[in-house]
Coordinates of C-alpha atoms and ligand atoms in Angstrom, one line a residue:
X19 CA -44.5 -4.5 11.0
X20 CA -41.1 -3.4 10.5
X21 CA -38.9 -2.8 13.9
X22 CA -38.0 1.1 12.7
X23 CA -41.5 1.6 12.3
X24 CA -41.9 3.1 15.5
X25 CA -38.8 5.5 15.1
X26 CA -39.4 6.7 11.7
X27 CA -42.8 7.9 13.1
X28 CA -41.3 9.6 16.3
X29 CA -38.8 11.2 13.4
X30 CA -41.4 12.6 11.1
X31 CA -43.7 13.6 14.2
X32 CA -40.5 15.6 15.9
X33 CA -38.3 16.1 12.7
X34 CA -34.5 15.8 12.5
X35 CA -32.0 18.3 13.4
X36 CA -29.3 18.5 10.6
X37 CA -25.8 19.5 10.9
X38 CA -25.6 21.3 8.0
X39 CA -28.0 22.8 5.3
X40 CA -28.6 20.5 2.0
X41 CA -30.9 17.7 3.2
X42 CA -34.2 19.8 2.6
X43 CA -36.8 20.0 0.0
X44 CA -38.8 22.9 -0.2
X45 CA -42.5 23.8 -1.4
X46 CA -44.5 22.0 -4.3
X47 CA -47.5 20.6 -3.5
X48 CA -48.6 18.1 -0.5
X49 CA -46.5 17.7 2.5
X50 CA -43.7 18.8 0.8
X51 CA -41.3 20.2 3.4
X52 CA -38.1 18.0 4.5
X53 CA -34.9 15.8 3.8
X54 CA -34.9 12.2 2.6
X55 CA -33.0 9.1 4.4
X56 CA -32.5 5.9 3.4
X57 CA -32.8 2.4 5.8
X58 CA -34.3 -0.7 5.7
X59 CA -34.1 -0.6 2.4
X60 CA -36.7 2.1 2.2
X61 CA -36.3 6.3 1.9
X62 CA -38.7 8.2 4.0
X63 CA -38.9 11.6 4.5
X64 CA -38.9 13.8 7.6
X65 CA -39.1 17.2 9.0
X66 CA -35.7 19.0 8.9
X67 CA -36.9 23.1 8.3
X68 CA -40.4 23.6 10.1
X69 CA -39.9 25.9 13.4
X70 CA -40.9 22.6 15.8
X71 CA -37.5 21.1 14.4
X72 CA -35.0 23.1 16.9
X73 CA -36.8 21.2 20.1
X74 CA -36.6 17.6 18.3
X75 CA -34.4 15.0 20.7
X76 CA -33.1 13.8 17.3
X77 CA -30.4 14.8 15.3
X78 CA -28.2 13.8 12.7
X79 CA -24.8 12.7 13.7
X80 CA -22.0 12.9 10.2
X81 CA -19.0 12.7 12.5
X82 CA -16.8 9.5 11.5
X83 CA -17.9 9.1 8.1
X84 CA -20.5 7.4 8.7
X85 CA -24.4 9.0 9.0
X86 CA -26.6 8.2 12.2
X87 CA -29.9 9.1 13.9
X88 CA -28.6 10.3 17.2
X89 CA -31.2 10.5 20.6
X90 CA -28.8 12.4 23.2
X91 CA -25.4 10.9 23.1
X92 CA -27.2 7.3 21.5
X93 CA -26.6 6.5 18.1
X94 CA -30.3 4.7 17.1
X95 CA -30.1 4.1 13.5
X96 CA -27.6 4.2 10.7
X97 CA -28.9 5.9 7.4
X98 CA -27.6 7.0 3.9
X99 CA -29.0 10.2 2.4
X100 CA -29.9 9.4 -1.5
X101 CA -27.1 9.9 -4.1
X102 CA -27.5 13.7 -5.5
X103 CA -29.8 12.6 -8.5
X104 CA -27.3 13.5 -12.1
X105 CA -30.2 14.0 -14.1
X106 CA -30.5 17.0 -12.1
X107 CA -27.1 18.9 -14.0
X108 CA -29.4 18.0 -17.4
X109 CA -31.2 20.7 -19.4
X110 CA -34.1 20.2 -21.8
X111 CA -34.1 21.2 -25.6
X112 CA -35.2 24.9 -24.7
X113 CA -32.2 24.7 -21.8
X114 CA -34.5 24.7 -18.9
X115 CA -32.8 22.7 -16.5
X116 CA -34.6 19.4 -15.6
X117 CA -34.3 19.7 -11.8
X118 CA -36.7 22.7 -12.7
X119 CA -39.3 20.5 -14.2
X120 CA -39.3 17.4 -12.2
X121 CA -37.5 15.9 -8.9
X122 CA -36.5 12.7 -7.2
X123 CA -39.0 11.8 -4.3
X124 CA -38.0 8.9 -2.0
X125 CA -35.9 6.1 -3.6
X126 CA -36.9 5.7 -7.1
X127 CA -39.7 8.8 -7.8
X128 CA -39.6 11.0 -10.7
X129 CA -42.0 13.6 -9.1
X130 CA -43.8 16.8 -11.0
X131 CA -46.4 19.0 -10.9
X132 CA -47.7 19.5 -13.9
X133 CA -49.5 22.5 -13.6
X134 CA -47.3 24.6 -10.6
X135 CA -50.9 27.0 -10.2
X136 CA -53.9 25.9 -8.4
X137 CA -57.6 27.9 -9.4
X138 CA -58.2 27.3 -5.1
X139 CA -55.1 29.2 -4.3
X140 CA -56.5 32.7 -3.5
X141 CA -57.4 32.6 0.1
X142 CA -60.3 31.6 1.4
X143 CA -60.6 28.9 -1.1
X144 CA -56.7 27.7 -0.5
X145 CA -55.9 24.5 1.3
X146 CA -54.0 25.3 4.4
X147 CA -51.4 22.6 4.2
X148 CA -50.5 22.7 0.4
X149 CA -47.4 24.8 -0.9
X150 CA -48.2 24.6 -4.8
X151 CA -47.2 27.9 -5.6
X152 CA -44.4 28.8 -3.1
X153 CA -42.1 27.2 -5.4
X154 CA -43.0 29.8 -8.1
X155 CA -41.9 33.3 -6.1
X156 CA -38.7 31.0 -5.5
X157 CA -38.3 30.3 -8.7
X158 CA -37.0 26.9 -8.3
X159 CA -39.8 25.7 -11.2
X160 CA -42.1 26.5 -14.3
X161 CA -45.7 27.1 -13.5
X162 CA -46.7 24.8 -16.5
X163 CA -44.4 21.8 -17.5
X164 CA -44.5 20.4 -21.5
X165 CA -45.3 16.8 -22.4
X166 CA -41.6 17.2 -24.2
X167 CA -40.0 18.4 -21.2
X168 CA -41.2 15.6 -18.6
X169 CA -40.6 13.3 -21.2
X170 CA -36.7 14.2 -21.4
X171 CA -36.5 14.4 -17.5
X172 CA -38.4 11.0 -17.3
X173 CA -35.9 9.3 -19.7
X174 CA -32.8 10.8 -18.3
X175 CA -34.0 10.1 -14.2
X176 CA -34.6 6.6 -15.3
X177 CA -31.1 6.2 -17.5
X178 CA -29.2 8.2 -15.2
X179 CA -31.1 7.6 -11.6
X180 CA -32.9 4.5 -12.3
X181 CA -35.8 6.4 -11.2
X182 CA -38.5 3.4 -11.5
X183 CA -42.2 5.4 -11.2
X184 CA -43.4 8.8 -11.8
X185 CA -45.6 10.6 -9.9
X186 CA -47.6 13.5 -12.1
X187 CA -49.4 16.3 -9.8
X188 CA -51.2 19.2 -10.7
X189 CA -53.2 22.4 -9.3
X190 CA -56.8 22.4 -10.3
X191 CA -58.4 24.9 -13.5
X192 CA -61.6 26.0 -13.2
X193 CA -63.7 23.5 -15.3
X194 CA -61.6 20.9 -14.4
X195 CA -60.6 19.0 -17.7
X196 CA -57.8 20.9 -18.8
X197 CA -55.1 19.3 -16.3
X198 CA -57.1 16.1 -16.8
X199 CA -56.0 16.7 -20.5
X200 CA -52.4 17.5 -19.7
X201 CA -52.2 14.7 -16.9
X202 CA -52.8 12.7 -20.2
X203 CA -50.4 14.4 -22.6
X204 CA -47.7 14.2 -20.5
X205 CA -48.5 10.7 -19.5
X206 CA -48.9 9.7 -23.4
X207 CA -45.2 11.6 -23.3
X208 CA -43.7 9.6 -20.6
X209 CA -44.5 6.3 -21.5
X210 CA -43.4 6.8 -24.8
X211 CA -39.7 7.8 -24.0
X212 CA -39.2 6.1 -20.7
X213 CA -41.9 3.5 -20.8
X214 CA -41.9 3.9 -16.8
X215 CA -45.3 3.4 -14.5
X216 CA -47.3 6.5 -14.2
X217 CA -49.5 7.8 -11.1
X218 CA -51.7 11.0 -11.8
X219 CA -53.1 13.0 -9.0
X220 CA -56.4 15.1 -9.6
X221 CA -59.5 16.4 -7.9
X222 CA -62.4 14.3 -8.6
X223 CA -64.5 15.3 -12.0
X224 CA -66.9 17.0 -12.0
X225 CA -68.8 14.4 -14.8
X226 CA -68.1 10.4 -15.0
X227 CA -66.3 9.1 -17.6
X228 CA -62.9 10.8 -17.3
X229 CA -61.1 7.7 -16.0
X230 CA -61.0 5.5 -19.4
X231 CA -59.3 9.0 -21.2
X232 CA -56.3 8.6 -18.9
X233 CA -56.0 5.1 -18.6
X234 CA -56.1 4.6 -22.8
X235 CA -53.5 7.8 -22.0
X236 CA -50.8 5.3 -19.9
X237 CA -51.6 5.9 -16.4
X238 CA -51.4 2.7 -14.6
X239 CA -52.6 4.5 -10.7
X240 CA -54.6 7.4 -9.7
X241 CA -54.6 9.5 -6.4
X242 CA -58.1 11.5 -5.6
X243 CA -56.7 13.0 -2.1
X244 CA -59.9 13.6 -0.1
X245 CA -56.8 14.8 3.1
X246 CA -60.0 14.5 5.9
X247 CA -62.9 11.9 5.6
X248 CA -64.1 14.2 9.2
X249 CA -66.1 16.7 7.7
X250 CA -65.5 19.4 10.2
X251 CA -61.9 18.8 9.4
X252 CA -61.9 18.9 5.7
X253 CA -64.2 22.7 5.5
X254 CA -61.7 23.9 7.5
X255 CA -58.5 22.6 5.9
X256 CA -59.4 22.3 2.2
X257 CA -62.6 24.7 1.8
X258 CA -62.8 23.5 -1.6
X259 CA -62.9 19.9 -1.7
X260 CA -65.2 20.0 0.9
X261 CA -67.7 22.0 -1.6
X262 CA -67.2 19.5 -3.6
X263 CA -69.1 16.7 -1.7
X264 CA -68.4 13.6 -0.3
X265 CA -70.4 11.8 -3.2
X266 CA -68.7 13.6 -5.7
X267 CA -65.3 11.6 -4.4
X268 CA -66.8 8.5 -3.8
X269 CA -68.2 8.3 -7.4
X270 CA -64.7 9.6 -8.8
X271 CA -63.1 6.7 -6.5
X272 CA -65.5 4.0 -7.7
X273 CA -65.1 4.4 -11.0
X274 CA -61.1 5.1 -10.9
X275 CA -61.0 1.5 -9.0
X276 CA -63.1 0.1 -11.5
X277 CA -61.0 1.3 -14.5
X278 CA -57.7 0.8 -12.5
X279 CA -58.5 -2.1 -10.2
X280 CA -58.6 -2.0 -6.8
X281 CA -55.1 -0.6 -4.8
X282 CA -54.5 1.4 -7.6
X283 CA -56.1 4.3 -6.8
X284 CA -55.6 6.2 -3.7
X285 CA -56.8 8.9 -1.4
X286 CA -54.6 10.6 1.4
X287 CA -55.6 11.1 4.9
X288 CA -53.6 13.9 6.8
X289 CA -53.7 12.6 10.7
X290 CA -53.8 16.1 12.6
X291 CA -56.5 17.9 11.2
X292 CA -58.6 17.7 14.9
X293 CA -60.0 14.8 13.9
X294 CA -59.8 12.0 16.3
X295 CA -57.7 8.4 15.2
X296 CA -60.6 6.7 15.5
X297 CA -62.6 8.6 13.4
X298 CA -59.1 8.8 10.7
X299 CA -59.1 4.9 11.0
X300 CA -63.0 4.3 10.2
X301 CA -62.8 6.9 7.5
X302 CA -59.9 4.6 5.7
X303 CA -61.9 1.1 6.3
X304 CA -64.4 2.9 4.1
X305 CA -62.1 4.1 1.6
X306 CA -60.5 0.6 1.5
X307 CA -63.7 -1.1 1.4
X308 CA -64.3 0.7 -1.8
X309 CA -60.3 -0.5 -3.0
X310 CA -58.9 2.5 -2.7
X311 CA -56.0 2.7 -0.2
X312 CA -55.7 5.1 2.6
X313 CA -52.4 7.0 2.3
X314 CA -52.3 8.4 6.0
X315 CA -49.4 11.0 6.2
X316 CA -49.0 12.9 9.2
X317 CA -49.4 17.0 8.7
X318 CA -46.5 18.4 7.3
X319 CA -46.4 22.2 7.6
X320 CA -44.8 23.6 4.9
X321 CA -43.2 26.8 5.3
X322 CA -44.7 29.5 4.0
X323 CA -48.5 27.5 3.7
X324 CA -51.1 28.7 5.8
X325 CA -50.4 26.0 8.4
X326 CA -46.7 26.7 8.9
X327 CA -46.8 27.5 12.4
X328 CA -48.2 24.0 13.5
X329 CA -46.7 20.3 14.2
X330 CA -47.5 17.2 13.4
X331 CA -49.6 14.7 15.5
X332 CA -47.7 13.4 18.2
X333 CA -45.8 10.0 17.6
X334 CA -48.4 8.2 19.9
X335 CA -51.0 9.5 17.5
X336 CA -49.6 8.3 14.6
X337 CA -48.6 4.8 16.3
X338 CA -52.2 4.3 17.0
X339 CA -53.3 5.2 13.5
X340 CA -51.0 3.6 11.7
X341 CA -51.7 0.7 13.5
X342 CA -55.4 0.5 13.1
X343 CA -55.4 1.4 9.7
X344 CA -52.3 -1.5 9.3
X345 CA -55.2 -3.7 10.4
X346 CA -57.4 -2.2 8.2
X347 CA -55.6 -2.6 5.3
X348 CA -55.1 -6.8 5.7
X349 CA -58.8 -7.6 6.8
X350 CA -59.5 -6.0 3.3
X351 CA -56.7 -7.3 1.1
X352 CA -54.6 -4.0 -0.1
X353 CA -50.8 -3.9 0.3
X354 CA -48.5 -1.0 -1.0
X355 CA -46.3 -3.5 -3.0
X356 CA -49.3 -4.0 -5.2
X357 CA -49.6 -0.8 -6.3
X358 CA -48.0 0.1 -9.5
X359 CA -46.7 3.9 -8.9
X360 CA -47.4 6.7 -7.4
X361 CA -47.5 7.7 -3.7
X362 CA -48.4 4.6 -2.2
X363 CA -45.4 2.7 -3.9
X364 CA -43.1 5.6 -2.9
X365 CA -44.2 5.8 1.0
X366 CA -42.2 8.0 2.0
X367 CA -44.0 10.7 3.6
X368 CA -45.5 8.6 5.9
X369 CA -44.5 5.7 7.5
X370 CA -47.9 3.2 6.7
X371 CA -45.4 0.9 4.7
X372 CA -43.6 0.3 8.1
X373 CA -46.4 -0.9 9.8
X374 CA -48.6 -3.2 7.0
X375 CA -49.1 -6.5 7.8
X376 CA -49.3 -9.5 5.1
X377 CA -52.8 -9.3 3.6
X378 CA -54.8 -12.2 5.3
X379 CA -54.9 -15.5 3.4
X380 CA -59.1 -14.6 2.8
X381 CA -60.5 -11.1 3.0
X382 CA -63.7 -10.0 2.6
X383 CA -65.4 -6.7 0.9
X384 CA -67.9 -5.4 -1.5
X385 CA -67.7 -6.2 -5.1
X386 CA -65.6 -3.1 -6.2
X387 CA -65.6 -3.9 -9.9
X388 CA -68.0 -5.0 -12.2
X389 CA -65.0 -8.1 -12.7
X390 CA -65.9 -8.8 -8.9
X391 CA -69.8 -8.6 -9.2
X392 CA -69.8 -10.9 -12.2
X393 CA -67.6 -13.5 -10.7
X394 CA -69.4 -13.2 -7.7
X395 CA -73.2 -14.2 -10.3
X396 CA -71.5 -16.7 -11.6
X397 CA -70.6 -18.7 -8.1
X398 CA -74.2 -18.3 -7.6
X399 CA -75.4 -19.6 -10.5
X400 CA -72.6 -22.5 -10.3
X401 CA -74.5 -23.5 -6.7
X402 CA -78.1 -22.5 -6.8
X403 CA -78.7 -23.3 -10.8
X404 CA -76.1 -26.0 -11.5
X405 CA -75.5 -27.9 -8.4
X406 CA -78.6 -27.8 -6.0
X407 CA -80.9 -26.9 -9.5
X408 CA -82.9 -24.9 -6.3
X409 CA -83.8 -22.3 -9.6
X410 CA -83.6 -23.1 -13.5
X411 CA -82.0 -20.7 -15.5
X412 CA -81.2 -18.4 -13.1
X413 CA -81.3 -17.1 -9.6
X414 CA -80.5 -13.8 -10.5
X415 CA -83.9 -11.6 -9.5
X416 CA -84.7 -7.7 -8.8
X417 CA -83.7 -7.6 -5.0
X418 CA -79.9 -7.9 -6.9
X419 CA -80.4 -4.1 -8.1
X420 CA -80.4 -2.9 -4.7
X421 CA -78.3 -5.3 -2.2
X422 CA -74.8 -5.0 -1.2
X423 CA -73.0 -7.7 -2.8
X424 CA -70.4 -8.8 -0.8
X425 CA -67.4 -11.4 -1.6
X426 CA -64.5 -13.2 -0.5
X427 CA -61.4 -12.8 -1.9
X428 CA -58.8 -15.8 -1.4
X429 CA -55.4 -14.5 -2.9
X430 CA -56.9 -12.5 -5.7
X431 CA -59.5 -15.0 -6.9
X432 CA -63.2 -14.3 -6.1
X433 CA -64.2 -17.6 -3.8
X434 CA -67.7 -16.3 -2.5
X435 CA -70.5 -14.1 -2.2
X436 CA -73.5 -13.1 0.0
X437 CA -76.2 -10.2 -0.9
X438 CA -77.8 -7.9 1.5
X439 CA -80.3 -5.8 1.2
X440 CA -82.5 -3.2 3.2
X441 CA -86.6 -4.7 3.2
X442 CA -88.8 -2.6 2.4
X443 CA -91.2 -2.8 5.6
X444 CA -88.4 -1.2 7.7
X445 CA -85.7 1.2 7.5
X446 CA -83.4 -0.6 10.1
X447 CA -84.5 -4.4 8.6
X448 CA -82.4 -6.0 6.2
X449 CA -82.2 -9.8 4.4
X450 CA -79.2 -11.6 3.6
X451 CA -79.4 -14.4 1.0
X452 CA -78.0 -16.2 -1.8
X453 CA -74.8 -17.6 0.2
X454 CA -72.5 -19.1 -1.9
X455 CA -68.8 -20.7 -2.1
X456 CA -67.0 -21.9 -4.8
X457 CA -66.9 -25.9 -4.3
X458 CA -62.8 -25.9 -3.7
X459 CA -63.3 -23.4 -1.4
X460 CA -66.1 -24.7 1.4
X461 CA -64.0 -25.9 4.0
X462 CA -61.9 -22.7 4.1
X463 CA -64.2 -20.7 6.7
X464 CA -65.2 -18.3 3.9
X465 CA -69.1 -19.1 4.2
X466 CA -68.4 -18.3 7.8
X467 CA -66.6 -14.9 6.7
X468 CA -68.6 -13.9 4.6
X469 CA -72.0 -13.9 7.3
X470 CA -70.2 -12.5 9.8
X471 CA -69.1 -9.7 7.4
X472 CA -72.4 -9.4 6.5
X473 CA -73.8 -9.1 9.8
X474 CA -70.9 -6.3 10.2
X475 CA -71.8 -4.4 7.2
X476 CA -75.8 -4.4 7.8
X477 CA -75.0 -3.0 11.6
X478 CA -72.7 -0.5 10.3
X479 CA -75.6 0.8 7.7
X480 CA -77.7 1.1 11.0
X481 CA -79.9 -2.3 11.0
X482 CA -81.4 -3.3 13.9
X483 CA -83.0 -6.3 12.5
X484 CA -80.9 -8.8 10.4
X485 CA -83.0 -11.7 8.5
X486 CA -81.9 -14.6 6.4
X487 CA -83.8 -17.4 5.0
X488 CA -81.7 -20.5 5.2
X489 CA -81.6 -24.2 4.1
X490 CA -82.3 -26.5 7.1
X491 CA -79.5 -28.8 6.2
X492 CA -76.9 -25.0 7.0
X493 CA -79.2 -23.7 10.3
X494 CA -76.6 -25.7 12.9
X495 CA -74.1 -23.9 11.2
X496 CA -76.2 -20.1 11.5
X497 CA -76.7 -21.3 15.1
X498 CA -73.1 -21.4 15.7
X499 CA -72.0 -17.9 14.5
X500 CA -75.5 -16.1 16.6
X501 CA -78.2 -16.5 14.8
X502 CA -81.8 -18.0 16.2
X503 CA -84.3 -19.5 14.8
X504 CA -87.7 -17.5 14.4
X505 CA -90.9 -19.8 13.6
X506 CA -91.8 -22.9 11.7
X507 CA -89.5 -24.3 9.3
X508 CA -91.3 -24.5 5.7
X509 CA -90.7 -25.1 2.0
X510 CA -89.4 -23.1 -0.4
X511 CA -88.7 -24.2 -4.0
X512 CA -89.4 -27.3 -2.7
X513 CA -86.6 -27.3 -0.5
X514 CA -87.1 -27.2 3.5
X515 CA -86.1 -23.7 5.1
X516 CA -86.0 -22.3 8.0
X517 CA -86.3 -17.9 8.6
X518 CA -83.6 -17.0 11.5
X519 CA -82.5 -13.6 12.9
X520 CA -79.1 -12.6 13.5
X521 CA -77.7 -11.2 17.0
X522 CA -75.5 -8.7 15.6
X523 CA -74.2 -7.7 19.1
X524 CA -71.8 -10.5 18.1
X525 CA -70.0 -8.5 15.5
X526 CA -67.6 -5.4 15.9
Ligands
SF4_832 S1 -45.0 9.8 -0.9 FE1 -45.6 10.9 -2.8 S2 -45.3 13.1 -2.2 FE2 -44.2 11.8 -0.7 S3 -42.1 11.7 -1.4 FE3 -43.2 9.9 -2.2 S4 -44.0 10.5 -4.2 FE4 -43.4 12.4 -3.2

C-alpha cells in the first residue's frame, strides 16, 4: 500500500476545490465527472464540479508556481495536472475534431464511447449514476463514432500523447450484438493504425459465444460492469442489469476469463449504493475467484445523472473497502499491473491501485480456464497413475463432472489441485479427494493450502459436513490442520485409508 493512498481516497470522497475553471471533465459514461492529477507516478481523478465540492477541506493551491493539495493553511501533496493532450487541436478526414471522438483518461488512456446512446436511457430503465448521453445535448461528441475515425485519434494520441491503451465504451442496442460488432470494427481499426492494447466494455450477451468474435477482433481485456453484486442495490441503481440476472453475468464473465485469461476481464463495483463494505468486499472475492478483478470506484455523481444530488461514501468507507478487497485481490493472485488495458490499468477513478498488495508467493482458487482444469488432471494423473500407480490409466471418474476443482497457483504455474464435491445423501455433505502437488512443489505448504481452502469453499457453499478419504501415511498431517478421524481404517485400492471429517469452525 502506497503512503497517498489514504489521501487520494479522502480527495475523491470530498472532492477538490479548484482555483479556477479548466481541470474538469464532464459527462460520458461511468463516473465521469472531475479533474485529473498526477503523483506518485500515477493520475487519479477526483471530484472538482458535484455540489458536495464547495464544503471539501481540500483545495488546490497554484500560488508560487508550483501546484499543491492544500488542507487549511497545510500544503499535503504536490501534484502536476496532465499536459493539455495535442491530439486534441487534430481533426479527422471529414474535419470532426478528435477531442470530439475520443479523450485522454488518466496518464496514458485514449478513452471513447463508441456508441454515445444507451437503449436503457429512457427513465425507468436508466442507470442512475451513468451520464452517456449528457454529452450529446452539450454537444461536446458524436452519438456514433467510425472505425476510421478512432483509428486516426488512436494513432495521433499515441504519436502525439504517447497514449499507451485504449479504453472502447459503448451504450447498449436492443438485441445486443450490434455494439458487440462495432466494439470489434473499431478494435480491428485501432490495432491496425496504432497497434495499441484495446479494453471493450459491454453488457453481458445475451447467447455464449460472443467472446472469441472480439478477441480474433484485437481486444486484449474486457469490462462486464455488474456496479452492485447486492441485489437490492443493483434494482435500484441499474434496473436493467439487474433484469438481466446474476447468471447471465457470471456466464458472460466465465467465458470472457476463459478467452482472455484471468485479470483481464473486469467488473466494477460502485461502493455507495446502500450496500454495506462487507457485503462490497465478499461480492469482489467472488468475482475474483472467478479471475475477474473487482474495479471498486467510489459513486461519482455526475451532474445532470439521476444521482447528481448525492456524495460519495465517506473516506472511512472507502478505506475499509479498499482495504479488504486489497486483501482479496493477493489471497487470489490478481494485480492491476497484469492487466493489459482498460480501466484496471488506468485506475484512476478509484484509488484500488493505491492500496494492492504484492500477490502472495502461492494463491489458491477454482480452475478458471479450461488451461487451469487440465493442468490441474494432469498433476493428478502424474501422482495417483504415475507415481503411487494407486489407478492404471486414469483416475479421472464421473464425481469430476460435478466437483469444484480447486488449485494452487505458485507465480503463474499451476502446482496443485484438490476436488470437492456435494454427496448425494445430503445437501449440506460434501467429499474432498484427489489431493495432489506437483513433486517440486511438496514442501511449499500448498497441500496444506489447498485443504484449508477447501474446507473454506465447502463452508461458504453451506456444508455442514465435510468428508475426505485419506491415505494413512497423510492422516497426522489432516490431524494437524482440524480434521478427526471417524471409524476403522481400511483398504482401498489396496492401499490403507482412513475416512476423517473436517472441523470447518477452523476456517474463515
Ligand atoms: S479508470 Fe476507466 S473511466 Fe476512469 S479515467 Fe481511467 S479509463 Fe477512464
Amino acid at each position: 500500500m502506497l503512503q497517498v493512498a489514504p489521501l487520494i481516497t479522502e480527495l475523491q470522497s470530498l472532492g477538490l476545490r479548484l482555483p479556477r475553471a479548466g481541470l474538469r471533465r464532464q459527462g460520458g459514461a461511468g463516473p465521469a465527472e472531475g479533474g485529473t492529477l498526477l503523483a506518485a507516478g500515477r493520475a487519479f481523478n477526483v471530484p472538482t464540479a458535484s455540489p458536495f465540492v464547495t464544503d471539501s477541506p481540500f483545495s488546490l493551491d497554484d500560488s508560487g508556481g508550483e501546484l499543491w493539495v492544500r488542507r487549511g493553511g497545510t500544503r499535503l501533496l504536490q501534484v502536476d495536472l496532465p499536459p493539455r493532450p495535442r491530439f486534441y487541436h487534430e481533426r479527422d478526414q471529414q474535419g470532426t475534431p478528435l477531442r470530439q471522438l475520443a479523450l485522454l483518461h488518466g496518464a496514458d488512456c485514449l478513452a471513447t464511447t463508441v456508441l454515445q446512446t444507451c437503449v436503457y436511457w429512457p427513465e425507468p430503465t436508466r442507470c442512475r449514476f451513468c451520464g452517456i448521453e449528457l454529452s450529446l445535448r452539450g454537444g461536446q461528441t458524436t452519438d456514433r463514432k467510425t472505425p476510421e475515425q478512432l483509428a486516426r485519434a488512436a494513432l495521433r494520441a499515441h504519436e502525439l500523447d504517447g497514449v499507451r491503451h485504449v479504453v472502447l465504451t459503448t451504450g447498449a442496442t436492443r438485441e445486443g450484438r450490434e455494439e458487440l460488432r462495432l466494439l470489434a470494427d473499431c478494435a480491428r481499426a485501432i490495432k491496425r493504425s496504432a497497434g495499441l492494447p484495446v479494453h471493450a466494455q459491454f453488457c453481458p450477451p445475451r447467447e455464449p459465444g460472443a467472446m472469441a468474435a472480439l478477441q480474433d477482433s484485437g481486444i486484449d481485456a474486457v469490462g462486464i460492469h455488474i456496479e452492485s453484486m447486492d441485489p437490492a442495490a443493483l434494482k435500484w441503481v441499474a434496473p436493467a442489469k439487474a433484469a438481466m440476472g446474476l447468471k447471465r453475468f457470471q456466464a458472460a464473465w466465465q467465458e470472457a476469463v476463459e478467452v482472455f485469461g484471468p485479470g483481464q476481464v473486469e467488473s466494477f463495483l460502485i461502493a455507495g449504493l446502500g450496500e454495506s463494505p462487507e457485503s462490497l468486499i465478499t461480492g469482489a472475492d467472488m468475482l475474483a475467484e472467478l479471475g475477474v478483478y473487482p474495479f471498486v470506484v467510489p459513486l461519482r455523481p455526475i451532474p445532470g445523472s439521476l444521482l447528481q444530488a448525492d456524495r460519495p461514501p465517506s473516506p472511512e468507507v472507502m478505506d475499509r473497502i479498499y482495504r479488504g478487497v486489497a486483501r482479496v485481490l493477493q489471497r487470489r493472485g490478481l494485480h492491476s499491473s497484469q492487466c493489459a488495458a482498460g480501466c484496471v490499468r488506468c485506475g484512476a477513478c478509484g484509488a484500488l491501485w493505491a492500496y494492492e498488495l504484492e500477490p502472495a508467493e502461492m494463491v489458491c482458487h477454482r480452475a478458471r480456464t479450461s488451461g487451469e482444469l487440465a493442468r490441474a488432471l494432469a498433476i493428478r494423473h502424474q501422482v495417483f497413475v504415475r507415481e503411487q500407480g494407486i489407478v492404471k490409466r486414469t483416475d479421472q471418474d464421473q464425481e469430476d463432472r460435478r466437483s469444484i476443482h480447486l488449485v494452487a497457483e505458485h507465480q503463474g504455474e499451476i502446482v496443485g489441485t484438490v476436488r470437492v464435491f456435494q454427496t448425494r445423501e445430503g445437501r449440506n455433505q460434501w467429499v474432498g479427494g484427489r489431493l495432489a502437488v506437483a513433486r517440486e512443489h511438496r514442501s511449499s505448504g500448498a497441500g496444506q493450502l489447498l485443504v484449508r481452502y477447501a474446507m473454506l469453499t465447502v463452508k461458504r457453499e453451506g456444508c455442514t459436513r465435510f468428508l475426505a478419504t485419506v491415505q494413512q501415511k497423510n492422516v497426522p498431517f489432516f490431524q494437524y490442520i482440524g480434521w478427526r478421524k471417524e471409524g476403522e481404517p481400511f483398504d482401498l485400492h489396496d492401499w490403507p485409508h482412513q475416512l476423517m471429517v473436517a472441523d470447518l469452525d477452523r476456517v474463515e
